Coordinates of C-alpha atoms in Angstrom, one line a residue:
Chain I
M1 CA 36.6 -17.9 -27.7
R2 CA 36.0 -19.3 -24.1
N3 CA 32.1 -19.4 -23.1
P4 CA 32.4 -15.9 -20.7
L5 CA 29.1 -17.1 -18.8
S6 CA 29.7 -18.7 -15.3
R7 CA 28.5 -21.9 -15.5
T8 CA 26.3 -21.0 -12.4
I9 CA 24.2 -18.2 -13.6
E10 CA 23.1 -20.2 -17.3
S11 CA 21.8 -22.5 -14.5
I12 CA 19.4 -20.0 -13.1
P13 CA 16.4 -19.4 -15.0
P14 CA 14.6 -15.9 -15.6
S15 CA 11.7 -15.1 -13.3
G16 CA 8.6 -16.3 -13.7
I17 CA 7.0 -12.9 -13.5
R18 CA 9.7 -11.5 -15.9
K19 CA 8.1 -14.0 -18.6
F20 CA 4.9 -13.2 -17.9
F21 CA 5.6 -9.3 -18.1
D22 CA 6.9 -9.8 -21.5
V23 CA 3.8 -11.3 -22.8
V24 CA 1.5 -9.0 -21.1
N25 CA 3.3 -6.2 -22.8
E26 CA 2.7 -7.0 -26.2
I27 CA -1.4 -7.0 -25.5
D28 CA -2.5 -3.1 -26.4
G29 CA -4.5 -1.6 -23.3
A30 CA -4.5 -4.8 -21.1
V31 CA -5.6 -4.1 -17.3
S32 CA -3.4 -5.7 -15.2
L33 CA -3.6 -6.8 -11.5
G34 CA 0.3 -8.1 -11.7
V35 CA 2.2 -5.1 -9.8
G36 CA 3.9 -6.1 -6.5
E37 CA 4.0 -2.5 -5.2
P38 CA 1.5 0.0 -4.4
D39 CA -0.8 2.3 -5.7
F40 CA -0.1 5.0 -3.3
D41 CA 2.5 7.9 -4.1
T42 CA 4.9 8.2 -1.2
P43 CA 3.7 10.4 1.5
W44 CA 3.7 14.3 0.0
H45 CA 5.8 14.8 3.5
V46 CA 8.3 12.2 3.0
R47 CA 8.8 13.2 -0.6
D48 CA 8.8 16.9 1.0
E49 CA 11.8 15.9 3.5
G50 CA 13.9 14.2 -0.2
I51 CA 13.4 17.5 -1.9
Y52 CA 15.0 19.4 0.8
S53 CA 18.0 17.4 1.4
L54 CA 18.7 17.8 -2.2
E55 CA 18.2 21.6 -1.5
K56 CA 20.6 21.6 1.1
G57 CA 23.2 19.5 -0.8
R58 CA 23.2 16.7 1.0
T59 CA 24.7 14.8 -2.0
F60 CA 27.4 12.8 -0.5
Y61 CA 27.8 9.1 0.5
T62 CA 26.6 8.3 4.3
S63 CA 28.6 6.0 6.2
N64 CA 28.4 2.5 4.5
S65 CA 25.5 0.9 7.6
G66 CA 23.5 4.0 6.2
L67 CA 22.7 7.8 8.3
K68 CA 23.3 6.4 12.1
E69 CA 20.3 9.2 12.6
L70 CA 18.6 6.7 10.0
R71 CA 19.5 3.4 12.1
Q72 CA 18.3 5.1 14.9
E73 CA 14.9 5.5 13.9
I74 CA 15.0 1.8 12.2
C75 CA 15.4 0.7 16.2
N76 CA 12.7 2.7 17.6
F77 CA 10.4 1.3 15.3
T78 CA 11.2 -2.1 15.5
K79 CA 10.9 -1.6 19.4
R80 CA 7.6 0.2 19.1
K81 CA 6.0 -2.3 16.9
Y82 CA 7.2 -5.3 17.7
D83 CA 9.2 -5.4 20.3
C84 CA 12.5 -6.1 18.9
N85 CA 15.5 -4.4 20.6
Y86 CA 18.5 -3.8 18.2
T87 CA 20.5 -1.1 18.6
V88 CA 22.4 0.9 15.3
S89 CA 25.5 -1.5 15.4
E90 CA 23.2 -4.5 14.8
T91 CA 21.4 -2.4 11.6
L92 CA 22.2 -2.3 8.5
V93 CA 20.3 -0.1 5.6
T94 CA 20.7 -1.9 2.5
V95 CA 19.2 -0.9 -1.3
G96 CA 15.6 -2.4 -0.8
G97 CA 15.5 -5.5 1.3
S98 CA 16.3 -7.1 -1.9
E99 CA 20.2 -6.2 -1.7
A100 CA 19.9 -7.8 2.3
I101 CA 18.2 -10.9 1.1
D102 CA 21.2 -11.1 -1.3
I103 CA 24.0 -10.2 1.0
A104 CA 22.5 -12.1 4.4
F105 CA 23.1 -15.2 2.2
R106 CA 26.7 -14.6 1.1
A107 CA 27.6 -13.4 4.5
M108 CA 26.2 -16.6 6.0
L109 CA 26.5 -19.5 3.2
D110 CA 29.3 -22.1 3.0
E111 CA 29.7 -24.5 -0.4
G112 CA 27.0 -26.8 -0.2
D113 CA 24.9 -24.9 2.8
E114 CA 21.5 -26.0 2.8
V115 CA 18.6 -23.3 2.8
I116 CA 15.8 -24.2 3.5
I117 CA 12.6 -22.1 1.1
P118 CA 9.2 -23.1 1.6
E119 CA 7.1 -21.9 -1.4
P120 CA 5.6 -20.3 -3.3
C121 CA 7.4 -17.2 -2.4
Y122 CA 9.1 -14.6 -4.5
V123 CA 11.2 -15.0 -7.4
S124 CA 14.6 -14.1 -5.3
Y125 CA 15.9 -16.5 -2.6
R126 CA 16.5 -19.1 -5.0
P127 CA 18.4 -17.5 -7.2
C128 CA 20.0 -15.9 -4.4
A129 CA 21.1 -18.6 -2.4
I130 CA 22.2 -20.9 -5.2
L131 CA 24.4 -17.8 -5.9
A132 CA 26.0 -17.7 -2.6
G133 CA 26.6 -21.3 -3.3
G134 CA 24.1 -22.5 -1.0
V135 CA 22.1 -25.4 -2.2
P136 CA 18.2 -24.4 -1.8
V137 CA 15.6 -27.0 -0.4
I138 CA 12.4 -26.6 -1.1
I139 CA 9.4 -27.0 1.3
D140 CA 5.5 -26.9 -0.9
L141 CA 3.7 -24.9 1.2
K142 CA -0.1 -26.4 0.9
E143 CA -3.5 -24.5 0.8
E144 CA -5.0 -26.5 3.5
N145 CA -2.1 -25.2 5.8
R146 CA -3.2 -21.4 4.8
F147 CA 0.3 -21.9 2.9
R148 CA 1.3 -21.6 6.7
L149 CA 4.8 -23.2 7.1
T150 CA 4.3 -26.4 9.5
A151 CA 6.5 -27.7 12.3
Q152 CA 6.4 -30.9 10.5
E153 CA 7.2 -29.9 7.3
L154 CA 10.1 -28.1 8.4
L155 CA 11.3 -31.3 10.1
Q156 CA 10.9 -33.8 7.2
A157 CA 13.3 -30.9 4.8
I158 CA 16.1 -30.8 7.5
T159 CA 19.6 -32.3 6.7
D160 CA 22.6 -32.0 8.5
K161 CA 24.1 -29.5 6.1
T162 CA 20.7 -27.7 6.8
K163 CA 22.1 -24.2 7.5
I164 CA 19.4 -21.0 7.0
L165 CA 15.1 -21.3 7.2
L166 CA 14.0 -18.5 4.8
L167 CA 10.5 -16.9 6.2
S168 CA 8.9 -14.6 4.1
F169 CA 5.6 -13.9 6.0
P170 CA 3.7 -11.7 5.3
N171 CA 3.9 -13.7 2.1
N172 CA 4.0 -12.4 -1.5
P173 CA 2.3 -14.2 -3.6
T174 CA -0.1 -15.7 -0.9
G175 CA -1.1 -13.1 1.1
A176 CA -0.3 -15.7 4.0
I177 CA 1.1 -14.9 7.5
M178 CA 2.4 -16.8 10.4
E179 CA 0.7 -16.2 14.0
R180 CA 2.6 -16.5 16.9
K181 CA 1.9 -20.0 18.1
D182 CA 3.1 -20.8 14.5
L183 CA 6.3 -18.9 14.8
E184 CA 6.9 -20.4 18.5
E185 CA 7.0 -24.0 17.1
I186 CA 9.3 -23.6 14.2
A187 CA 11.6 -21.1 16.6
R188 CA 11.6 -24.1 19.0
I189 CA 12.7 -26.7 16.0
C190 CA 15.3 -23.9 14.7
I191 CA 17.1 -23.5 18.3
E192 CA 16.7 -27.6 18.6
K193 CA 18.4 -28.0 15.5
D194 CA 21.0 -25.0 15.6
I195 CA 19.6 -23.5 12.1
F196 CA 19.5 -19.9 11.3
V197 CA 16.4 -17.6 10.3
V198 CA 16.9 -15.2 7.6
S199 CA 13.1 -13.8 7.9
D200 CA 12.1 -11.3 5.2
E201 CA 9.1 -8.9 7.1
I202 CA 9.4 -6.8 3.7
Y203 CA 5.6 -6.8 4.4
S204 CA 5.0 -6.6 8.3
E205 CA 2.7 -3.4 8.3
L206 CA 0.2 -4.8 6.0
T207 CA -2.0 -8.0 7.9
Y208 CA -5.7 -7.7 8.2
G209 CA -6.3 -10.1 11.0
K210 CA -6.5 -9.5 15.0
E211 CA -2.8 -10.1 15.8
R212 CA -0.8 -7.3 13.8
H213 CA 2.2 -9.2 13.0
V214 CA 4.8 -11.1 15.3
S215 CA 8.5 -10.9 14.0
I216 CA 10.4 -14.5 14.8
A217 CA 13.3 -12.2 16.3
S218 CA 11.2 -11.1 19.4
L219 CA 10.7 -15.0 20.4
P220 CA 12.9 -15.8 23.3
G221 CA 16.3 -17.4 21.8
M222 CA 15.6 -16.5 18.1
R223 CA 17.3 -12.8 18.2
E224 CA 21.2 -14.5 18.4
R225 CA 20.1 -16.7 15.0
T226 CA 17.9 -14.8 13.1
V227 CA 18.6 -11.7 10.2
V228 CA 15.3 -10.2 9.9
I229 CA 15.1 -8.0 6.4
N230 CA 12.4 -5.1 6.1
G231 CA 11.9 -2.0 4.1
F232 CA 10.3 1.3 3.0
S233 CA 9.0 0.3 0.0
K234 CA 5.4 -1.6 1.3
A235 CA 4.9 0.2 4.4
F236 CA 5.4 3.8 3.3
A237 CA 4.9 3.4 -0.6
M238 CA 8.5 4.3 -1.3
T239 CA 9.2 0.9 -3.7
G240 CA 11.2 3.2 -5.9
W241 CA 13.5 4.6 -3.3
R242 CA 15.3 1.7 -3.4
L243 CA 15.4 1.8 1.1
G244 CA 15.5 -1.5 3.5
Y245 CA 17.4 -2.5 6.0
A246 CA 19.0 -5.9 7.6
M247 CA 19.1 -6.1 11.2
G248 CA 20.8 -9.2 13.5
P249 CA 23.4 -10.5 15.8
E250 CA 26.3 -7.8 15.2
N251 CA 28.8 -10.8 14.1
I252 CA 26.4 -11.5 10.9
I253 CA 25.5 -7.9 10.4
K254 CA 29.2 -6.5 10.4
Q255 CA 30.3 -9.3 7.3
M256 CA 27.0 -8.2 5.7
T257 CA 28.6 -4.7 6.0
K258 CA 31.3 -6.5 4.5
I259 CA 29.8 -6.4 0.9
H260 CA 27.8 -4.0 1.1
Q261 CA 30.5 -2.0 1.3
F262 CA 32.2 -3.0 -1.4
A263 CA 29.5 -3.8 -3.7
I264 CA 27.4 -1.1 -3.2
M265 CA 29.0 1.4 -1.0
C266 CA 25.8 3.1 0.7
A267 CA 22.0 3.3 0.2
P268 CA 21.2 6.1 -1.7
T269 CA 21.7 9.1 0.5
T270 CA 18.2 11.1 -0.6
S271 CA 16.2 8.4 0.4
Q272 CA 17.7 7.6 3.9
F273 CA 16.9 11.1 4.6
A274 CA 13.4 10.8 3.5
A275 CA 13.4 7.8 5.6
V276 CA 13.8 9.1 8.6
E277 CA 10.8 11.0 8.1
A278 CA 9.0 8.1 7.3
L279 CA 9.4 6.4 10.3
R280 CA 9.3 9.8 12.9
N281 CA 6.0 11.0 11.2
G282 CA 4.6 7.9 8.8
D283 CA 2.8 5.7 11.4
E284 CA -0.8 7.4 10.3
D285 CA 0.3 7.1 6.7
I286 CA 0.8 3.1 7.2
E287 CA -2.9 3.1 9.0
L288 CA -4.4 5.1 6.2
M289 CA -2.8 2.6 3.6
R290 CA -3.5 -0.5 5.5
E291 CA -7.1 -0.1 6.1
S292 CA -7.5 1.1 2.7
Y293 CA -5.8 -2.4 1.2
D294 CA -8.0 -4.3 4.0
Q295 CA -11.6 -2.7 2.0
R296 CA -10.0 -3.5 -1.5
R297 CA -9.0 -7.3 0.1
R298 CA -12.9 -7.6 1.5
Y299 CA -14.1 -6.5 -1.8
L300 CA -12.2 -9.0 -3.7
L301 CA -13.1 -11.9 -1.5
S302 CA -16.7 -10.8 -1.7
A303 CA -16.3 -10.6 -5.7
F304 CA -14.6 -14.3 -6.3
E305 CA -17.1 -15.9 -3.7
E306 CA -19.8 -14.2 -6.2
M307 CA -18.3 -15.6 -9.5
G308 CA -17.4 -19.0 -8.0
L309 CA -13.4 -18.7 -7.4
P310 CA -12.5 -20.5 -4.3
C311 CA -10.0 -18.4 -2.5
F312 CA -8.3 -18.7 1.0
E313 CA -8.7 -15.7 3.2
P314 CA -5.2 -13.9 3.0
E315 CA -4.2 -12.1 5.9
G316 CA -1.3 -10.0 4.9
A317 CA 0.6 -8.1 1.7
F318 CA -1.6 -6.8 -0.9
Y319 CA -2.5 -10.4 -2.9
M320 CA -4.8 -12.9 -3.0
F321 CA -4.6 -16.1 -4.4
P322 CA -7.5 -18.0 -5.7
S323 CA -7.2 -21.5 -7.0
I324 CA -8.4 -22.4 -10.5
K325 CA -7.9 -25.8 -10.5
R326 CA -11.4 -26.6 -11.3
F327 CA -11.2 -25.6 -14.1
G328 CA -8.7 -28.0 -14.9
M329 CA -6.0 -26.3 -16.7
S330 CA -2.6 -25.0 -15.9
S331 CA -2.0 -21.7 -14.0
D332 CA 0.1 -20.4 -17.6
E333 CA -3.4 -21.5 -19.7
F334 CA -5.5 -19.6 -17.3
A335 CA -3.5 -16.6 -16.9
E336 CA -2.4 -16.5 -21.1
R337 CA -6.3 -17.3 -22.0
L338 CA -7.9 -14.5 -19.6
L339 CA -5.1 -12.4 -21.0
K340 CA -6.5 -13.1 -24.7
A341 CA -9.9 -13.0 -24.1
E342 CA -10.3 -10.2 -21.6
K343 CA -7.2 -8.4 -21.8
L344 CA -7.0 -9.1 -17.8
A345 CA -3.4 -9.8 -17.2
V346 CA -2.4 -11.7 -13.5
V347 CA 0.7 -13.7 -12.5
P348 CA 0.4 -17.6 -12.8
G349 CA 1.3 -18.9 -9.5
T350 CA 4.0 -21.0 -11.1
A351 CA 5.7 -18.0 -11.1
F352 CA 6.7 -18.6 -7.2
G353 CA 7.4 -21.8 -7.5
T354 CA 5.5 -25.5 -8.5
S355 CA 3.6 -25.3 -5.4
G356 CA 2.3 -21.9 -6.9
E357 CA 0.5 -24.7 -9.5
G358 CA -3.6 -24.4 -9.5
F359 CA -3.2 -20.9 -8.9
L360 CA -3.3 -17.3 -9.8
R361 CA -1.5 -13.8 -8.2
I362 CA -4.1 -11.3 -7.7
S363 CA -2.7 -8.0 -6.7
Y364 CA -4.9 -5.7 -5.1
A365 CA -2.5 -2.7 -4.7
Y366 CA -5.3 -0.9 -7.6
S367 CA -7.8 1.9 -7.1
L368 CA -11.7 0.3 -5.9
E369 CA -12.8 1.2 -9.7
S370 CA -9.9 -0.6 -11.2
L371 CA -10.6 -3.5 -9.2
K372 CA -14.5 -3.7 -10.0
E373 CA -13.4 -3.6 -13.8
A374 CA -11.0 -6.2 -13.9
M375 CA -13.5 -8.3 -11.4
E376 CA -16.4 -7.7 -14.5
R377 CA -13.8 -8.8 -17.1
L378 CA -12.5 -12.3 -14.7
G379 CA -16.3 -12.8 -13.9
R380 CA -16.9 -12.6 -17.9
F381 CA -13.9 -15.1 -18.8
I382 CA -15.0 -17.4 -15.9
K383 CA -18.5 -18.0 -17.6
T384 CA -17.1 -18.7 -20.4
L385 CA -15.3 -21.6 -19.5
Chain N
M1 CA -18.7 2.4 12.5
R2 CA -20.7 5.9 11.6
E3 CA -17.0 7.0 10.9
K4 CA -16.0 4.7 9.0
I5 CA -19.0 4.8 7.0
L6 CA -18.3 8.6 6.9
R7 CA -15.0 8.1 5.7
L8 CA -15.8 6.1 2.9
I9 CA -18.6 7.8 1.1
E10 CA -17.3 11.2 1.7
K11 CA -15.0 10.6 -0.9
N12 CA -17.6 8.3 -3.1
A13 CA -21.1 8.8 -2.8
K14 CA -21.7 6.7 -5.5
L15 CA -20.7 3.7 -3.3
S16 CA -23.9 1.4 -2.6
P17 CA -24.8 0.5 1.3
K18 CA -23.9 -3.2 -0.1
E19 CA -20.6 -1.8 -0.9
V20 CA -20.2 0.0 2.1
A21 CA -20.7 -3.3 3.9
V22 CA -18.8 -5.6 2.1
L23 CA -15.4 -3.2 2.0
L24 CA -15.9 -2.5 5.9
G25 CA -16.9 -6.1 6.4
E26 CA -20.3 -5.4 8.2
D27 CA -23.3 -6.4 7.8
E28 CA -25.5 -4.8 4.8
N29 CA -28.7 -3.9 6.5
I30 CA -26.6 -2.4 9.4
V31 CA -25.1 -0.2 7.2
A32 CA -27.7 0.9 5.6
K33 CA -29.9 1.7 8.6
E34 CA -26.4 3.8 10.1
I35 CA -26.6 5.8 6.6
E36 CA -30.4 6.2 6.7
A37 CA -30.2 7.3 10.5
M38 CA -27.3 9.8 9.7
E39 CA -28.8 11.4 6.7
K40 CA -32.2 11.6 9.4
E41 CA -29.5 13.0 11.7
H42 CA -28.4 15.6 9.5
V43 CA -24.7 14.1 9.7
I44 CA -25.1 13.3 5.8
C45 CA -26.3 16.8 4.9
G46 CA -26.6 16.0 1.1
Y47 CA -25.1 14.3 -1.7
H48 CA -22.8 15.7 -4.5
T49 CA -21.3 15.4 -7.9
M50 CA -17.5 16.9 -8.4
I51 CA -17.8 18.8 -11.8
N52 CA -15.1 20.5 -13.6
W53 CA -17.0 22.9 -15.2
N54 CA -14.5 24.1 -17.2
M55 CA -14.7 20.8 -19.1
S56 CA -18.6 21.3 -19.7
P57 CA -19.7 23.8 -22.3
E58 CA -21.9 25.7 -19.9
E59 CA -20.2 29.1 -18.5
K60 CA -19.5 29.3 -14.6
A61 CA -18.2 32.1 -13.0
D62 CA -16.8 31.6 -8.9
A63 CA -16.4 34.1 -6.4
I64 CA -15.1 34.2 -2.9
I65 CA -16.4 37.4 -1.2
E66 CA -14.8 39.2 1.6
V67 CA -17.5 40.6 3.8
K68 CA -17.7 42.8 6.9
V69 CA -20.3 43.2 8.9
A70 CA -21.9 45.1 12.1
P71 CA -23.2 42.3 14.1
Q72 CA -26.6 42.5 16.3
R73 CA -27.3 42.6 19.9
G74 CA -28.1 39.3 21.0
V75 CA -28.3 37.5 17.5
G76 CA -24.3 38.3 16.9
F77 CA -23.8 36.7 13.3
D78 CA -26.3 34.1 13.2
R79 CA -29.3 36.5 11.7
I80 CA -27.1 37.9 9.2
A81 CA -25.6 34.4 8.1
E82 CA -29.4 33.7 7.9
R83 CA -30.1 36.6 5.7
I84 CA -27.2 35.8 3.2
W85 CA -27.9 32.3 2.9
Q86 CA -31.7 32.6 1.1
Y87 CA -30.3 33.8 -1.7
P88 CA -29.8 31.0 -3.8
E89 CA -26.7 32.3 -6.0
V90 CA -24.8 32.2 -2.3
E91 CA -23.1 28.3 -2.5
G92 CA -21.5 28.6 0.9
I93 CA -21.2 30.9 4.1
Y94 CA -18.6 30.9 6.5
L95 CA -17.9 32.8 9.5
M96 CA -14.2 33.6 9.6
S97 CA -11.8 34.9 12.3
G98 CA -9.0 37.5 11.0
S99 CA -9.3 41.1 8.9
F100 CA -13.4 40.5 7.6
D101 CA -16.5 38.5 9.0
F102 CA -17.7 36.2 6.3
A103 CA -16.2 34.0 3.4
I104 CA -19.7 33.9 0.9
F105 CA -18.8 31.8 -2.0
L106 CA -21.3 33.0 -5.2
Q107 CA -21.8 31.0 -8.3
G108 CA -23.2 32.8 -11.3
K109 CA -23.5 32.3 -15.2
S110 CA -20.7 35.0 -15.7
M111 CA -18.5 37.4 -14.4
R112 CA -20.8 40.5 -14.9
E113 CA -23.6 38.6 -13.0
V114 CA -21.9 37.6 -9.8
A115 CA -20.7 41.3 -9.7
M116 CA -23.9 43.0 -9.7
F117 CA -25.5 40.4 -7.4
V118 CA -22.9 41.7 -5.5
A119 CA -23.4 45.5 -6.1
E120 CA -27.4 44.9 -6.3
K121 CA -28.2 42.8 -3.3
L122 CA -25.3 41.7 -1.1
S123 CA -23.9 45.7 -0.3
T124 CA -27.4 46.8 0.0
L125 CA -28.5 44.6 3.2
D126 CA -28.1 46.7 6.5
S127 CA -25.7 45.0 8.4
I128 CA -23.4 45.1 5.6
L129 CA -20.5 47.2 6.2
S130 CA -17.9 46.3 3.0
T131 CA -17.7 44.0 1.3
S132 CA -14.1 42.8 -1.5
T133 CA -15.3 40.6 -4.3
Q134 CA -12.8 37.4 -5.5
F135 CA -13.3 35.6 -9.5
V136 CA -11.9 32.3 -9.1
L137 CA -9.6 32.0 -12.4
K138 CA -8.8 28.0 -12.2
K139 CA -9.9 25.4 -9.6
Y140 CA -6.8 22.8 -9.3
K141 CA -8.0 20.9 -6.4
D142 CA -11.7 20.8 -5.1
H143 CA -12.7 18.6 -1.9
G144 CA -9.9 16.8 -2.0
V145 CA -10.0 16.2 -5.7
I146 CA -7.5 17.4 -8.4
M147 CA -9.7 18.5 -11.0
E148 CA -7.9 17.9 -14.8
K149 CA -5.7 15.2 -14.2
S150 CA -6.3 12.2 -15.4
E151 CA -4.3 9.7 -13.2
K152 CA -2.5 7.6 -15.3
D153 CA -0.6 4.4 -13.7
E154 CA 3.2 3.8 -14.7
R155 CA 3.6 1.1 -12.8
M156 CA 5.3 -1.8 -14.1
S157 CA 2.6 -4.0 -15.3
I158 CA 3.6 -6.9 -13.8
S159 CA 6.0 -7.0 -10.9

């Protein structure tokens, strides 16, 4: 029999997160700081709206692009929060931000086009780029730059084949953000070199510095060359609802909608009705959760300091990215030994790219009590090294 | 800052001033002083432990008594309320709008003890016109805390 598999898919290694997940699952009673989703339940009024839509029998397909009402609310939200002006025809509702990443690449890349991906980053960009025929070009971000992308790093990575720059700030796993001044430099280069930007801003509501999230699409000249990806998972604690969206120039969104139409049809209807409620009446929920994450972030920073674990101060998402370089072992080894000795699971930085070597991703999407317990375990472990 | 401190310790009185300071990104001494000041000013009136008495061997009976009273000229309801709150059995007393005047929260060792208190003490007070006793059968949620649920994290351990 011939090999049923495509050479492309076989060439792609499985997710590093997945690999560690299997290791953790074998340990009984492990405490985990490994999740990438909020510990909050979806706010009740949002869940209630989903339930109501089911009671009313709204169990049909929506239009391919998503409920018009929802797309309008997304436009309002994006205007209100980030001062980006989009219309409903420039907005596509997707099955999570993940689908939007995939179809943005498929709509924009031809065989051999290069996609610049700054790492460490979420695990799906590289495989999605490859599956779309693109060639990932990795930039290793540096701790001394607080894991921000610098103009110089970008310039060095650009070739005549570069088509897309992928940005993911606030960042999973580092918690890094890009401020307006950082983005302005990047935008200038993108315009000069005629490069498009796919900007995954799924953590945009979770920033903790003085300056709130800035979308690169809001900078002059960038709207026409940027696809913004966002969603409901992190801001509204709606991971399981699988709902995200993409906003961008109409010609790109139109082709993305074509792929979405053939592959997905439409995002889940119940989720779409619930999301309308989230956008209309959810600002206070976001703020409460954001404040709570911020408190835990401060708690972990102080706990790390006490146990002598160096960590740059993350200003977004809900992850810490402490350095374990001074213990003289690899991230994998540290994480595995920590798991065995203290039954505490964290994700090795290498799951997010080779530049994650020497770091751990520690999620603070946990209650303060759980974090305290985990910090005791981590502190004990470090003392034995 | 007071509001932030209060919001934090309202749900967890066990947090030390140092922990509160870390969580809020404030100075420990300032936080400690604020808490002390609020205690003196009676903004913070006390610290309680949420107990699910159903889970303990000790029997407790809770009741809510709806009370109608004849308010006195000049002093209104306050004097009557003061007379009532003196009883240690009275856990709480609220002045209410609507079809009755006071909601009184009682706790006793048994339903009988609570009923006897209402019959012998409360309803014999001069200004009280009528009482209606409602016993609490089960507390599901109190002060925003769900009593019997032990939250289990159902998320995937790594994602």
